[in-house]
Coordinates of C-alpha atoms in Angstrom, one line a residue:
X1 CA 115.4 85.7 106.2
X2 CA 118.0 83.4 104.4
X3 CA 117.2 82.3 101.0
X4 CA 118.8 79.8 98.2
X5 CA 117.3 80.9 94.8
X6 CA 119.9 80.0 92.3
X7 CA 121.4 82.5 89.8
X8 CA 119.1 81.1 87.2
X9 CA 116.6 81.7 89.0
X10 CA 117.7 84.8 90.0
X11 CA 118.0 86.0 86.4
X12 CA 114.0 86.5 86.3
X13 CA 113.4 90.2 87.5
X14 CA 109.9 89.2 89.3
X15 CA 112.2 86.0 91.6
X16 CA 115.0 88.9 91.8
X17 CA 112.5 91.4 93.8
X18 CA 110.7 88.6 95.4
X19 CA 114.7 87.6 96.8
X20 CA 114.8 90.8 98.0
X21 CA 111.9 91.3 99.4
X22 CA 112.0 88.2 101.6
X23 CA 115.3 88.9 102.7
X24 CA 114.0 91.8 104.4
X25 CA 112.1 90.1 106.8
X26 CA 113.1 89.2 110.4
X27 CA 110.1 87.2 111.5
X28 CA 109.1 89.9 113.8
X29 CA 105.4 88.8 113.3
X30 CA 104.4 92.0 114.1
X31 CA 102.1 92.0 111.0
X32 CA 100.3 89.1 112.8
X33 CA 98.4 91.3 114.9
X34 CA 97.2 93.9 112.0
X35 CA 95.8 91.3 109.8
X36 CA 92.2 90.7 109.3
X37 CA 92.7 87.1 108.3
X38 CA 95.0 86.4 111.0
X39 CA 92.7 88.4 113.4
X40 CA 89.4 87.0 112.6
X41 CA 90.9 82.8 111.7
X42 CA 94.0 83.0 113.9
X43 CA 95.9 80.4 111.8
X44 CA 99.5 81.4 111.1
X45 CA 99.0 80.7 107.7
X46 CA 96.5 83.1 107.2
X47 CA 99.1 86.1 108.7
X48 CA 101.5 87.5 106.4
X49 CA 104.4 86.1 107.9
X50 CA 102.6 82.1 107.3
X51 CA 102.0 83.3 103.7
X52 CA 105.8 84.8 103.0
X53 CA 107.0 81.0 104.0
X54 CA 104.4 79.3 102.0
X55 CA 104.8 81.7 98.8
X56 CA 109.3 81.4 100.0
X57 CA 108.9 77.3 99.6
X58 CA 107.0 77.5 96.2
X59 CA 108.8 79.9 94.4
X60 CA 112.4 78.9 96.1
X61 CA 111.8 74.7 95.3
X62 CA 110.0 76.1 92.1
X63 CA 107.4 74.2 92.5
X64 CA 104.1 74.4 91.2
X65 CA 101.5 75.6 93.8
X66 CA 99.7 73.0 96.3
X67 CA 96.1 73.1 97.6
X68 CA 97.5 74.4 100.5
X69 CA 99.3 77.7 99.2
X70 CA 96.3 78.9 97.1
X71 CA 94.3 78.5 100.2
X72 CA 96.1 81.0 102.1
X73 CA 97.4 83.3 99.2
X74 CA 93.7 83.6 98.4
X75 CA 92.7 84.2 101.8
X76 CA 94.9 87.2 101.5
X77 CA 93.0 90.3 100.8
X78 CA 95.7 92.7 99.8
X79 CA 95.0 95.0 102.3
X80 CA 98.7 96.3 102.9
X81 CA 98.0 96.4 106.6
X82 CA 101.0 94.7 107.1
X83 CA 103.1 97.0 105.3
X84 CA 102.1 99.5 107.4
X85 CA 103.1 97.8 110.6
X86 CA 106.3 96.2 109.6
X87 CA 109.2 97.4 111.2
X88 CA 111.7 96.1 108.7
X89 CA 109.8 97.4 105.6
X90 CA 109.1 94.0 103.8
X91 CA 107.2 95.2 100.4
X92 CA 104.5 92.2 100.7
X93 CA 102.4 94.0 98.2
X94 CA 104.5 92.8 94.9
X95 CA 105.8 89.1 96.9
X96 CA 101.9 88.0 97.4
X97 CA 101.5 89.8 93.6
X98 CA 104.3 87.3 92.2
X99 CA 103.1 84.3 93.9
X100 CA 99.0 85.0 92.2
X101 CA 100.8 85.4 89.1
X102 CA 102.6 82.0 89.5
X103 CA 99.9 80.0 91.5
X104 CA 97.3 81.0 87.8
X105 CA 100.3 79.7 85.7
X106 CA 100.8 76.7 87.5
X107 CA 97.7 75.4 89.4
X108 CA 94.6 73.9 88.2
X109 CA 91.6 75.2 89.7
X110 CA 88.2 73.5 90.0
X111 CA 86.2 74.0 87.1
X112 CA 83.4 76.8 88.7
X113 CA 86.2 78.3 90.1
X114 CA 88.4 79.2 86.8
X115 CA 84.7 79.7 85.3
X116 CA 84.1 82.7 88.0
X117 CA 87.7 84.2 87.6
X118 CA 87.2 84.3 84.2
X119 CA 83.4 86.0 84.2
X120 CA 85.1 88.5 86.7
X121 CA 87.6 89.1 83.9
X122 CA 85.4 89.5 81.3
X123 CA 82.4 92.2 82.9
X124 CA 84.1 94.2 85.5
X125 CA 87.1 96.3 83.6
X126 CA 84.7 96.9 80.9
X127 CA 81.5 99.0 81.9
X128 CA 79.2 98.4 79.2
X129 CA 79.4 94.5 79.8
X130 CA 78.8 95.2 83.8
X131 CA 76.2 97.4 83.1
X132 CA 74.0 94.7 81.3
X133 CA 75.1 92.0 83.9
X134 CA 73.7 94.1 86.5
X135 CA 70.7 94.8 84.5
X136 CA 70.2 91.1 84.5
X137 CA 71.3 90.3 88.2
X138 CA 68.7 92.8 89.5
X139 CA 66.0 90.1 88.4
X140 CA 67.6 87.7 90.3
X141 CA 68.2 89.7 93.6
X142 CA 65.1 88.5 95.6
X143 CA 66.2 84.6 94.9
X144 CA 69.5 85.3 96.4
X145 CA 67.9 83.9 99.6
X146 CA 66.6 80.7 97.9
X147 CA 69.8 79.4 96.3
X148 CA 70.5 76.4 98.1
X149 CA 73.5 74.5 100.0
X150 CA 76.0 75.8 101.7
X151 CA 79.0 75.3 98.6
X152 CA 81.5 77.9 97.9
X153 CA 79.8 78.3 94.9
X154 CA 76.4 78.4 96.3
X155 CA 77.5 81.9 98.7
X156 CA 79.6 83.0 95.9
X157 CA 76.1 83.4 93.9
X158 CA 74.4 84.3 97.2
X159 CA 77.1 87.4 97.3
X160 CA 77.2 88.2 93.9
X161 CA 73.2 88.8 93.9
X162 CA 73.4 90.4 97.6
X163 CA 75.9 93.0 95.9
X164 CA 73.6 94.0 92.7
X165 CA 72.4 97.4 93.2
X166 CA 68.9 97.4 93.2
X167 CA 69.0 100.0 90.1
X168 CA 71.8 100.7 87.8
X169 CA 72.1 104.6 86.9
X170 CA 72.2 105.6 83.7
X171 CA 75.6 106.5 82.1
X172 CA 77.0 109.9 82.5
X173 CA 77.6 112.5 80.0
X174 CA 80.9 113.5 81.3
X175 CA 82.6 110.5 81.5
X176 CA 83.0 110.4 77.5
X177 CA 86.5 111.6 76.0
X178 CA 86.4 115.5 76.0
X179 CA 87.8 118.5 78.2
X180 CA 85.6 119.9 80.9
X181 CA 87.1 123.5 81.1
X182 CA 88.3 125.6 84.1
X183 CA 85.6 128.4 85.4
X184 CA 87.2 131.5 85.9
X185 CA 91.2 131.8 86.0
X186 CA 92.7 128.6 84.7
X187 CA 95.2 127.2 87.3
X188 CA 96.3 123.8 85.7
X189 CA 95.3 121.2 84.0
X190 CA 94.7 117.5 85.1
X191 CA 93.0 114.2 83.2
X192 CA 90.7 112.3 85.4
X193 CA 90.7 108.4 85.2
X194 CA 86.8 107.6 85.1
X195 CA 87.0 103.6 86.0
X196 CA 85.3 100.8 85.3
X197 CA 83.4 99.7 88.1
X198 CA 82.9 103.0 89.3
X199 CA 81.5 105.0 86.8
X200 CA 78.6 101.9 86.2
X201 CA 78.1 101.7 90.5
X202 CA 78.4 105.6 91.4
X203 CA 78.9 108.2 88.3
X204 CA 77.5 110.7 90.5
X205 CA 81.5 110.2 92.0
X206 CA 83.6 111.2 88.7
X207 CA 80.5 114.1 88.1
X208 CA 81.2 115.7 91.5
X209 CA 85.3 115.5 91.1
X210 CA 84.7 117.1 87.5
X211 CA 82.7 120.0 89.2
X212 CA 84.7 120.4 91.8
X213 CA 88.1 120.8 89.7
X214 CA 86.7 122.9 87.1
X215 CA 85.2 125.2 90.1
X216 CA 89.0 125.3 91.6
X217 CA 90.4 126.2 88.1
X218 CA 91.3 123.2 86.5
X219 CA 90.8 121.9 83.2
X220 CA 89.8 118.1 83.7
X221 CA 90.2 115.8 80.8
X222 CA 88.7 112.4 79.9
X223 CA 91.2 111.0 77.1
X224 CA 90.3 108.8 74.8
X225 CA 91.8 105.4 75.1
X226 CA 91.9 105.0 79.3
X227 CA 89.9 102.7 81.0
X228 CA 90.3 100.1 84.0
X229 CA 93.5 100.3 85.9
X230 CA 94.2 96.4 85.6
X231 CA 94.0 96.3 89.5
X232 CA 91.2 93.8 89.6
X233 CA 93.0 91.3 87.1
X234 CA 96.4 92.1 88.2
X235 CA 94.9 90.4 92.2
X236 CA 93.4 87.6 90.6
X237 CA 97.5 86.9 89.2
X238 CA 95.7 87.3 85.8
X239 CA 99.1 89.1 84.5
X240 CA 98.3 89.6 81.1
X241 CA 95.2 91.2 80.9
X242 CA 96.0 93.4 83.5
X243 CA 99.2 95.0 81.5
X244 CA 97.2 95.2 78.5
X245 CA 94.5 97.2 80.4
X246 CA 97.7 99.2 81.7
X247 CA 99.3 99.8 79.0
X248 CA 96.0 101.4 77.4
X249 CA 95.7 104.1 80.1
X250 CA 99.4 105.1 80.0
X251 CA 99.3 105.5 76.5
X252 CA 96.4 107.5 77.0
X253 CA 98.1 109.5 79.5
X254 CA 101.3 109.9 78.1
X255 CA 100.6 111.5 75.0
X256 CA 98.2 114.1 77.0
X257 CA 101.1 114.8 78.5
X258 CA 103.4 114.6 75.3
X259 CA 101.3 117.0 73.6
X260 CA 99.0 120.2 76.2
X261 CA 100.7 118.7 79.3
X262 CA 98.9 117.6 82.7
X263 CA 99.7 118.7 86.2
X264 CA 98.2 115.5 87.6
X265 CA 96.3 112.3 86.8
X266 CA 93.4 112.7 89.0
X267 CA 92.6 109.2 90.7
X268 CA 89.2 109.0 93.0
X269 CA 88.8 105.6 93.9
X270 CA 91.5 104.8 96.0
X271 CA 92.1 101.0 95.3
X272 CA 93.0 102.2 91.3
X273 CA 95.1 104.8 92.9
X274 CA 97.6 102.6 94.6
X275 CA 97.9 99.8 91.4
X276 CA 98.3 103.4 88.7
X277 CA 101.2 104.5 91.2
X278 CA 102.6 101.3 90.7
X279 CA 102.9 101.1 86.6
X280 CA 106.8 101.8 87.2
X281 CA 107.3 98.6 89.0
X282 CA 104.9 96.9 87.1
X283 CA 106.2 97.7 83.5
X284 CA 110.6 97.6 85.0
X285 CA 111.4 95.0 82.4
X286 CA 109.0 95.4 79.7
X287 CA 111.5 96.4 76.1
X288 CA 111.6 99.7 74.7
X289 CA 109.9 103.1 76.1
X290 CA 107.6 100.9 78.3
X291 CA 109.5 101.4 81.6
X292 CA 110.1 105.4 81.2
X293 CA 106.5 106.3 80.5
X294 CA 105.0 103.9 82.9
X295 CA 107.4 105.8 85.7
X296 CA 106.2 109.2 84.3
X297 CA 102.5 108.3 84.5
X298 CA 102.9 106.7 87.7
X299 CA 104.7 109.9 88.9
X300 CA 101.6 112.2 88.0
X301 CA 99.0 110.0 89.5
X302 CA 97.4 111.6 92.3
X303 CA 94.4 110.7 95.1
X304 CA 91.9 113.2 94.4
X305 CA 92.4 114.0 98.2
X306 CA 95.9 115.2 97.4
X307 CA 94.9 117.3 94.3
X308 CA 92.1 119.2 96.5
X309 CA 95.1 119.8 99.2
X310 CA 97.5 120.5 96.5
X311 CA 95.4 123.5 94.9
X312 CA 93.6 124.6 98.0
X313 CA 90.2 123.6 98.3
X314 CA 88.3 125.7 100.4
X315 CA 84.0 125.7 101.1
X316 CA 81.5 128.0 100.1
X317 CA 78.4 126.4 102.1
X318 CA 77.7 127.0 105.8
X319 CA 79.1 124.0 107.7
X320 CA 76.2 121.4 107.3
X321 CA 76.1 120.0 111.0
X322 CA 76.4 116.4 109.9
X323 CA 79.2 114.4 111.5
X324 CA 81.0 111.7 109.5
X325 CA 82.5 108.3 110.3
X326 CA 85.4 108.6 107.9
X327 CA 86.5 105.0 107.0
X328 CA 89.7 105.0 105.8
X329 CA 90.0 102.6 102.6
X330 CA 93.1 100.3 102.8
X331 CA 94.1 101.1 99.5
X332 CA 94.6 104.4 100.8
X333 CA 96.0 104.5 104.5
X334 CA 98.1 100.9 103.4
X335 CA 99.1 101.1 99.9
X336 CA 99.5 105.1 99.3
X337 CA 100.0 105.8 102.4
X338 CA 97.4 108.5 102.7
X339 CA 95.8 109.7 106.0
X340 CA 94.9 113.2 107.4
X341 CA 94.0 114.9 104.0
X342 CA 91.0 113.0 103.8
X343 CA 90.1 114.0 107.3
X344 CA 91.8 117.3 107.2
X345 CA 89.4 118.2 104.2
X346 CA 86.2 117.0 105.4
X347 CA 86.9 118.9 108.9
X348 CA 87.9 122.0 106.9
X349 CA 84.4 121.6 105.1
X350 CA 82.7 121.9 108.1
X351 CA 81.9 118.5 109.2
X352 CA 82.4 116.7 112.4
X353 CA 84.7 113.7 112.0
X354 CA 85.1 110.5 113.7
X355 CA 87.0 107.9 113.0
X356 CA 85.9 104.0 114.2
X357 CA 87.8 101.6 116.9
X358 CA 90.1 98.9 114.7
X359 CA 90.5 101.8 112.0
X360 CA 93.5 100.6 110.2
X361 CA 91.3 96.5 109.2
X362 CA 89.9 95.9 106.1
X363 CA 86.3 96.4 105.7
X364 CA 86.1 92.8 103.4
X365 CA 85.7 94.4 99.9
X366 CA 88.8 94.1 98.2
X367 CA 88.4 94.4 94.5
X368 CA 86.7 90.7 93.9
X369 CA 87.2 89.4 97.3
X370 CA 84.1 90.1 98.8
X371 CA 82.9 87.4 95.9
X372 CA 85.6 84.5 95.8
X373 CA 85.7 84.8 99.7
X374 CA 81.9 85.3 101.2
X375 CA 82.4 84.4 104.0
X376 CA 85.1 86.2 105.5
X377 CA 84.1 89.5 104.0
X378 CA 80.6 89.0 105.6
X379 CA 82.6 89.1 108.9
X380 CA 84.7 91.7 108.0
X381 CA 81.9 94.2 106.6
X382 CA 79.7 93.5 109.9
X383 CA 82.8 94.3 112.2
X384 CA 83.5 97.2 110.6
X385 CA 79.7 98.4 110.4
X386 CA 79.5 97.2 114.2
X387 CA 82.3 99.9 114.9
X388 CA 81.2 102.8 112.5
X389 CA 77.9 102.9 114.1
X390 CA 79.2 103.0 117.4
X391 CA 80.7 106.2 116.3
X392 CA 77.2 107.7 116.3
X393 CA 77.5 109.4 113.1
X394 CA 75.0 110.5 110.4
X395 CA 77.0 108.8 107.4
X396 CA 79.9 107.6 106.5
X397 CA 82.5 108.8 104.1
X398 CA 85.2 106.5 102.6
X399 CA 87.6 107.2 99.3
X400 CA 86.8 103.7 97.2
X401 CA 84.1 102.6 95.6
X402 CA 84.6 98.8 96.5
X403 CA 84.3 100.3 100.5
X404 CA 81.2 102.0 99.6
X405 CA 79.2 99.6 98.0
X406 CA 81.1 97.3 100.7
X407 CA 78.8 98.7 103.4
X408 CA 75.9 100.3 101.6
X409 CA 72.9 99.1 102.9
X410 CA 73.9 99.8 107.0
X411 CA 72.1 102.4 109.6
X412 CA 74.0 105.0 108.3
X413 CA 74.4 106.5 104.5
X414 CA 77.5 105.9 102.5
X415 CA 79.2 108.9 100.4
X416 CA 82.3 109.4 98.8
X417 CA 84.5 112.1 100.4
X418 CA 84.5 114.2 96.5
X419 CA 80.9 114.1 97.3
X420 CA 80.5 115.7 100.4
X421 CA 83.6 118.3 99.8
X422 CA 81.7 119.1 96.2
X423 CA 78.3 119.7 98.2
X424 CA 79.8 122.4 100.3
X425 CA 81.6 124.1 97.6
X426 CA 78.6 124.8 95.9
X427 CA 77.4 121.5 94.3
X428 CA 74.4 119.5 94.7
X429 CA 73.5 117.6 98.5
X430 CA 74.4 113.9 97.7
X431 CA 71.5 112.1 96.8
X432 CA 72.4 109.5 99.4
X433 CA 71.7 111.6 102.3
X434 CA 68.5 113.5 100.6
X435 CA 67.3 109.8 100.1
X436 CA 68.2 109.0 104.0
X437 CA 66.3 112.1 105.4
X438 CA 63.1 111.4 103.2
X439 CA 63.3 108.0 105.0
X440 CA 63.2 109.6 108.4
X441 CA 60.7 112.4 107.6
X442 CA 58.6 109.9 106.4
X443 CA 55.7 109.3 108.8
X444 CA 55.2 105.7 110.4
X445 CA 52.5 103.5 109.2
X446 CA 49.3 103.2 110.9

């Protein structure tokens, strides 16, 4: 693709990579055909290739963003399937990242709009601030059905209620700054990022990687001073914030690694994964020591999938008999390119594994999308529910929180994949499946 940015222009590193990167592309359209949006709306706008000319215009002419351009940019869900199909190797990921960043400094959005982004910003990164607005939102659950109209803003609360857990766990012990030590013969030594949303949603998650590691000879350390990726701002073009939460964890991480030393930054929900990988484009032309240490944390960070593989996990349980519909989170398969350990582990566990028709769409999570876009989540969750359960398994396992509370409340049980391998190593059944066979013992009412 031909472009005319000027060399002023050009002089800005985030226009420089966003030159290159649209350069790159050939208007195969290819990516057409692996795009949810495109898929389920079939407006060229909504396919990657409709949003690189739309984001090319705006940032090309300078412009501020239209109507029009938000739209579709938002539409996107930052899936990466399109990375994954192109032929030419267009990196889409940090093009639609520039274009949020410059449609929040120069579009006005409506008022509820900017109110919502902002709330978003405020309670999700920071777990004791979700934890009470859950607290609250699970009064409000059963009137999610009686909020009226059919406004964005009306589904957006509709969603937002839908999604509230009906109980909010109590914190976990291990998730405060300390070193969980290696059982027997120490093999390495890792830190473990606990989240934000995650550890409020599903703590049971960062308990069952900490017991697992520790079982497999690894010291596992929570530093002090870590917290939320910055992925969730950092989609929502909310630059900033993000690379303030950013630059926390990799001065967390980096003088861990200054001072004992760390094998691997253990990363188990799989949307965090691909955005902490990504610090050393993220942090390229910030001044000083910024760019070196962002590059070395990003060059430790590590699925936990790839950790277990790395240090060879291996089962202690007889194979359970279950078989699992292993949905492959985006952020995973797309943006670290991460496929058969998942699989390979959960099959080396013992379990049956199956993986659903249309694999490779998104399931309509998304980090905040399921709640500034309603409506096409909703269709993207039941699609992808519609073809898990025609795998006719007895759960489903997935590597992302967001996934998993995505399609929580379906015919089958949803577990994290640390879960499942920490069961058959020797930890506890998850509760999610204890809970799910005291449902089907329980005898049917007269």
């Amino acid at each position: 693709m031909q472009t005319s940015f000027t060399e002023d222009q050009l002089r800005d590193p985030d226009t420089a990579e966003s030159n290159k990167i649209l350069r790159t592309c050939v208007h195969c359209g290819f990516c057409t055909a692996t795009c949810p949006t495109f898929v389920l709306l079939g407006d060229e706008l909504d396919s990657p290739r409709g949003r690189i000319y739309l984001i090319k215009d705006m940032l090309e002419n300078d412009r501020p963003a239209t109507p029009e351009v938000v739209k579709h940019v938002d539409r996107c869900l930052s899936c990466l399937s399109c990375m994954t199909t192109c032929p030419s190797g267009v990196h889409y990921m940090h093009l639609v990242d520039h274009a949020r960043r410059h449609i929040e400094e120069t579009y006005e959005r409506p008022r509820s709009e900017r109110a919502l982004r902002r709330l978003l910003s405020f309670l999700l990164p920071y777990p004791r601030r979700f934890r009470l607005a859950l607290l609250g939102s699970g009064l409000g659950k059963p009137l999610a059905r009686l909020i009226p109209g059919r406004s964005i803003t009306a589904e957006r609360l509709r969603a937002m209620l839908k999604l509230a857990p009906g109980s909010v766990p109590s914190p976990s012990p291990v998730e405060k700054p300390g070193i969980h030590r290696a059982e027997g013969v120490r093999r390495g030594r890792v830190a473990l990022l606990t989240g934000c949303a995650q550890q409020v949603l599903a703590p049971s998650i960062n308990e069952a990687t900490i017991r697992l590691l520790t079982r497999m000879g690894l010291d596992v350390v929570v530093t002090s001073g870590q917290g939320c990726c910055g992925a969730l701002d950092h989609h929502m073009g909310h630059h900033d914030p993000a690379m303030r939460l950013a630059r926390a964890n990799i001065a967390a991480w980096h003088a861990e690694m200054a001072g004992a030393g760390l094998d691997a930054i253990v990363i188990n929900a799989s949307g965090c994964g691909t955005t902490v990988k990504d610090y050393g484009f993220m942090f390229r032309a910030e001044p000083g020591e910024w760019p070196a240490k962002a590059e070395a944390v990003a060059g430790l960070a590590m699925d936990v999938s790839e950790v277990l593989v790395r240090f060879g996990y291996a089962p202690t349980r007889e194979p359970s008999g279950l078989t699992v519909a292993y949905h492959a989170a985006c952020s995973l398969q797309h943006g670290q390119k991460i496929t058969a350990a998942p699989k390979d582990l959960l099959k080396r566990a013992g379990f049956a594994v199956k993986e659903p028709v249309e694999g490779h769409l998104c399931c309509g999570s998304a980090g905040t999308y399921n709640l500034l876009q309603p409506e096409i989540s909703a269709q993207l969750r039941d699609r992808k529910l519609a073809n898990l359960d025609r795998t006719r398994a007895d759960l489903i396992a997935s590597g992302n929180i967001g996934c998993l509370t995505q399609l929580a409340g379906g015919a089958m049980p949803t577990v994290h994949t640390v879960e499942l391998l920490d069961w058959m190593a020797g930890g506890p059944e998850p509760a999610q499946l204890a809970a799910a066979r005291h449902v089907r013992a329980a005898p049917l009412a007269p």
